[in-house]
Short mmCIF file of C-alpha atoms and ligand atoms in Angstrom, two decimals:
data_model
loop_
_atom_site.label_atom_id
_atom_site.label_comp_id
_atom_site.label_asym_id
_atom_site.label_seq_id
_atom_site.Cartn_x
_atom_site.Cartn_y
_atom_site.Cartn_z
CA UNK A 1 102.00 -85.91 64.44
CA UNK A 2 102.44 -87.85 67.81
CA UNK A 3 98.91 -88.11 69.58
CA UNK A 4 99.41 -85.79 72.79
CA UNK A 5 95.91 -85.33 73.03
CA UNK A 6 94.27 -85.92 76.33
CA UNK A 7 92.35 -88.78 76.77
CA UNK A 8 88.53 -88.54 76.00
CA UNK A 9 88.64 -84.77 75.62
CA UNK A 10 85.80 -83.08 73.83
CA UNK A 11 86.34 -80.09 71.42
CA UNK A 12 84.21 -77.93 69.63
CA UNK A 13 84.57 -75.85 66.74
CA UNK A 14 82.13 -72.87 66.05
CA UNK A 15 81.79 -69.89 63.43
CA UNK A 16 79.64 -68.31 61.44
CA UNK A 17 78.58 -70.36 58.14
CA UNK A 18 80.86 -69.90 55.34
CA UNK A 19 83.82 -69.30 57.33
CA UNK A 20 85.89 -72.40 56.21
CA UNK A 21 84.99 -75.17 59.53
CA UNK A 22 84.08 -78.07 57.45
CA UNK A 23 87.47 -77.44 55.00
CA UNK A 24 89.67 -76.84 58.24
CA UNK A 25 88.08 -79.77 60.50
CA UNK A 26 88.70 -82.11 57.04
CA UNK A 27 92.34 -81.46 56.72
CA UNK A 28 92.29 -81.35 60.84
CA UNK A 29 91.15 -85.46 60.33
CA UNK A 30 93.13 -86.28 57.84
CA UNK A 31 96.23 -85.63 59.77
CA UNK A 32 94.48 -86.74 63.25
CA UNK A 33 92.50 -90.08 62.38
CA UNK A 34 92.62 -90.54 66.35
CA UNK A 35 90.29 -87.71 66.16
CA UNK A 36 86.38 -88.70 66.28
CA UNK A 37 83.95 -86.42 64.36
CA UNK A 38 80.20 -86.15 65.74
CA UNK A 39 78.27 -86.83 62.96
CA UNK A 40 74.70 -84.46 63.21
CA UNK A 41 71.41 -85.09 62.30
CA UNK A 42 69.93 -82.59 60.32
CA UNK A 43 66.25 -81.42 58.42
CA UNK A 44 68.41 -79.64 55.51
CA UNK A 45 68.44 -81.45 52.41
CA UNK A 46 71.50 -82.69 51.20
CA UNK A 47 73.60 -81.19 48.83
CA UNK A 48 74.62 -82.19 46.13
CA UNK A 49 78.08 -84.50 46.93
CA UNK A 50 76.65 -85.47 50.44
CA UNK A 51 76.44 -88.33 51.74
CA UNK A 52 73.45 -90.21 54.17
CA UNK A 53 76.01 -90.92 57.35
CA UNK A 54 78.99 -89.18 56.31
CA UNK A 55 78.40 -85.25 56.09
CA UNK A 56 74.68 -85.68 57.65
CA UNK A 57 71.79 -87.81 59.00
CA UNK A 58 69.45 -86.41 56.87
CA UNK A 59 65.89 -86.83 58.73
CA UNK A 60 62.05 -85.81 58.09
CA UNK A 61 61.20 -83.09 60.66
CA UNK A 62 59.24 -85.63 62.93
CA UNK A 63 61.81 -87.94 63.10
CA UNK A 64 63.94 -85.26 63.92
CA UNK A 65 61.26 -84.07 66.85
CA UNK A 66 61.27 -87.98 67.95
CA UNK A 67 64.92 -88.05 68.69
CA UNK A 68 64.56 -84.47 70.74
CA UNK A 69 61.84 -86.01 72.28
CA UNK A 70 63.65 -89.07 73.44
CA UNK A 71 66.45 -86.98 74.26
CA UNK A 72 68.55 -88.79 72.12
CA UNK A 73 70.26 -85.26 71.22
CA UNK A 74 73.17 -83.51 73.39
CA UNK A 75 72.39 -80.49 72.08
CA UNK A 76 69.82 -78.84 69.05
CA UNK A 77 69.24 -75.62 67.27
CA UNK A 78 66.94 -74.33 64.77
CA UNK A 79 69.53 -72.60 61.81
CA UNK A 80 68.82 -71.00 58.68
CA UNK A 81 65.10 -72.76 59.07
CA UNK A 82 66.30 -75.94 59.62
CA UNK A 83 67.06 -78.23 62.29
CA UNK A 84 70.53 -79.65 63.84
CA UNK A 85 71.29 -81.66 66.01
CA UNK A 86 74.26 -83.83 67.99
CA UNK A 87 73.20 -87.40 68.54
CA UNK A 88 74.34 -88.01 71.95
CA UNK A 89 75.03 -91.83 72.74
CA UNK A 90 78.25 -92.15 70.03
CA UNK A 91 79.61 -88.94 71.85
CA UNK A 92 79.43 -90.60 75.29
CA UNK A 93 80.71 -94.18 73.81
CA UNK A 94 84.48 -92.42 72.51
CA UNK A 95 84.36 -89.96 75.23
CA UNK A 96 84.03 -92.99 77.32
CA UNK A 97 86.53 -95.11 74.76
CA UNK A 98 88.96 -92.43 75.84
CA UNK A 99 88.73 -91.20 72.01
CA UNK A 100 89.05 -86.79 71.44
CA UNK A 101 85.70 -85.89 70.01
CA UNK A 102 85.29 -83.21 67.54
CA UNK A 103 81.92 -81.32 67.11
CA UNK A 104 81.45 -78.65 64.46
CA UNK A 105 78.12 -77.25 64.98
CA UNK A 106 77.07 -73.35 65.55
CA UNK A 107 76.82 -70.94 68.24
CA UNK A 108 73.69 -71.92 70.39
CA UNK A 109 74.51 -75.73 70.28
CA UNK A 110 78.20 -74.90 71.48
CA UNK A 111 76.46 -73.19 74.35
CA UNK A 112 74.14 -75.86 75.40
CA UNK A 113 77.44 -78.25 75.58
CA UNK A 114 79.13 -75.61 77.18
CA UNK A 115 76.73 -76.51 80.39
CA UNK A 116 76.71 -79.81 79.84
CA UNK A 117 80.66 -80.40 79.20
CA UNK A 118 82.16 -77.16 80.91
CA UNK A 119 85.46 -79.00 80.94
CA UNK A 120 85.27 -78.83 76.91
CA UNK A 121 87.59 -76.97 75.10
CA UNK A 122 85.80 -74.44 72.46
CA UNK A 123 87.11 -72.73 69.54
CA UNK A 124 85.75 -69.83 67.81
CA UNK A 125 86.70 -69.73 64.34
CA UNK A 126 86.40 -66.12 62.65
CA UNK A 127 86.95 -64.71 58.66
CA UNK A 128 89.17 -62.26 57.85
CA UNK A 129 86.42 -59.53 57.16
CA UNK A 130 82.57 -60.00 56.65
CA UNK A 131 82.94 -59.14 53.06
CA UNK A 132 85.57 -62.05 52.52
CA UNK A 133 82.66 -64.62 54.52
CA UNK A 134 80.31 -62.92 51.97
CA UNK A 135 82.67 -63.96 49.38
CA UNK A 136 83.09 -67.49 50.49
CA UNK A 137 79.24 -68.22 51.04
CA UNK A 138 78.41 -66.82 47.77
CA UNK A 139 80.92 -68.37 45.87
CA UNK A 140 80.31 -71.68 47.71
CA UNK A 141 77.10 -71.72 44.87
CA UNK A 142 75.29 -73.98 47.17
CA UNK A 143 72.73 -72.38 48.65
CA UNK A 144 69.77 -70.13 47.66
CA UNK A 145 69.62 -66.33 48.02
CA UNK A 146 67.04 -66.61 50.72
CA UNK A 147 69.10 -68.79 52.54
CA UNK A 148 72.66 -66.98 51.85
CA UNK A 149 70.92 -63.80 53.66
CA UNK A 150 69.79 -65.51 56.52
CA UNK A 151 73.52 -67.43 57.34
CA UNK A 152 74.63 -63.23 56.48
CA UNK A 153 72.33 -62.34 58.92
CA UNK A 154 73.13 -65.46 61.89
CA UNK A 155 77.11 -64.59 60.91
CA UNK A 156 76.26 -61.21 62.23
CA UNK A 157 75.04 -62.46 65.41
CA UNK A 158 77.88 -65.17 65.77
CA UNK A 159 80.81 -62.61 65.30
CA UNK A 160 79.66 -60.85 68.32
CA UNK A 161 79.99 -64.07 70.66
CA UNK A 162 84.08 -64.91 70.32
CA UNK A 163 84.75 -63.70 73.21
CA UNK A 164 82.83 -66.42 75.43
CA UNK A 165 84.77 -68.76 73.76
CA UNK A 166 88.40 -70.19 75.23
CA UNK A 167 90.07 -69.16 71.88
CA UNK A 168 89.81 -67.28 68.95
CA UNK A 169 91.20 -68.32 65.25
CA UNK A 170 91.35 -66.38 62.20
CA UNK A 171 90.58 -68.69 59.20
CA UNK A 172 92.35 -66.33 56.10
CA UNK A 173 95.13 -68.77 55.20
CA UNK A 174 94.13 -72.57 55.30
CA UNK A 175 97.56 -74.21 56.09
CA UNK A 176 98.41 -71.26 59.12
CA UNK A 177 95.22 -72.01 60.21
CA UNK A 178 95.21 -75.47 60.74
CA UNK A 179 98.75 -75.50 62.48
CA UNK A 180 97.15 -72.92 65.07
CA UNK A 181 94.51 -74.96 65.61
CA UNK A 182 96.48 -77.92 66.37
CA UNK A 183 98.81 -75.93 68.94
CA UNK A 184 95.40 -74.87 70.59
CA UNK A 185 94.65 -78.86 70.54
CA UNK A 186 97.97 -79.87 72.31
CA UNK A 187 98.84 -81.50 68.55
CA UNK A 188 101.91 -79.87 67.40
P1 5GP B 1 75.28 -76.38 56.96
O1 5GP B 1 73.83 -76.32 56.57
O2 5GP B 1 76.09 -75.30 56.27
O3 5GP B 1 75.87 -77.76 56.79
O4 5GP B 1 75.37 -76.07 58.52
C1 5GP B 1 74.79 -74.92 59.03
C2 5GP B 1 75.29 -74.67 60.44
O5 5GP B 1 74.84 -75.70 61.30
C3 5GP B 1 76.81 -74.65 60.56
O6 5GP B 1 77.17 -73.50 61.32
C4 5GP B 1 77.13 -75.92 61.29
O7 5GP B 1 78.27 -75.78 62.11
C5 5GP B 1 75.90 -76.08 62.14
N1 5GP B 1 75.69 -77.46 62.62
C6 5GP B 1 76.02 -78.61 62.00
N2 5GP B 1 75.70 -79.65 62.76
C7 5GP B 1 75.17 -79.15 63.91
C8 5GP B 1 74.68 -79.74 65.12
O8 5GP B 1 74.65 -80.94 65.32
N3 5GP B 1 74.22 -78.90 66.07
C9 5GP B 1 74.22 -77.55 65.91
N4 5GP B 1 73.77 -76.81 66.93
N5 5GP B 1 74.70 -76.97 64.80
C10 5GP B 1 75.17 -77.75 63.81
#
């Protein structure tokens, strides 16, 4: 578990919802504390279990427009009918801090930071099969109908971008996962 991480490095994790990120990226932490997760700002409402500051910055819409306005966001995407977005100054104070930064956040955010951080590293995290995500989101018993055919829908667009991303993981067993995902970090 020695830190071999480079210095101030910023990595992002994509893939279509459902696929197992937030699971992956929490068992990722709890054997990295070095690492430092963006927290986003969102317009979703919180589910049940999350927390103000912790999963999400839950805000109204125009607060949410204020803070793109004021470009206080490094990157921002409409998904699912709601907005997301990466607030950019505690990014730039542990890049700076010489802290690795983790972002989770989906595919046209990772390619706004893609101009604006070309030296970060970018992982595309993939299921199994589409009917195994369709499992996964369904059985997640979260979300709506409405909404669970809209994130089918985005996942169909997302699977066809891996290959603009600088690696490719398959998330079908947790534990194999995560150790590929920390050789592709420079952790194991
Ligand atoms: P969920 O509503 O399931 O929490 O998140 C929906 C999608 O939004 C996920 O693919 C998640 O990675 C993405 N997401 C979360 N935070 C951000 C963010 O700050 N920016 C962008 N572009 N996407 C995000």
């Amino acid at each position: 578990m020695a830190a071999v991480l480079p210095e101030g490095r910023l990595f992002l994790i994509t893939g279509p919802s459902g696929v197992g990120k937030g699971t992956l990226v929490a068992a990722l932490l709890a054997r990295h504390p070095q690492i430092w997760l963006s927290i986003s700002a969102t317009t979703r409402t919180p589910r049940s279990g999350e927390v103000e500051g912790q999963h999400y910055f839950f805000l109204e819409r125009s607060a949410f427009e204020a803070k793109v306005a004021q470009g206080g966001l490094l990157e921002w995407a409409e998904f699912a009918g709601n907005c997301y977005g990466t607030p950019r100054e505690p990014v730039e104070r542990q890049l700076a801090a010489g802290r690795p930064v983790l972002l989770e956040i989906e595919l046209e955010g990772a390619r706004q930071v893609r101009r604006s951080f070309p030296s970060g590293f970018q992982i595309f995290i993939k299921p199994p099969s589409f009917e195994e995500l369709e499992r996964r989101i369904r059985g997640r018993g979260t979300d709506s109908e409405e909404a669970i055919s809209r994130r089918l829908q985005r996942a169909q667009v997302e699977l066809q971008a891996e290959a603009e991303f600088d690696a490719v993981l398959v998330n079908g067993d947790l534990n194999e996962a995560l150790a590929q995902l920390e050789r592709l970090m420079g952790l194991a």
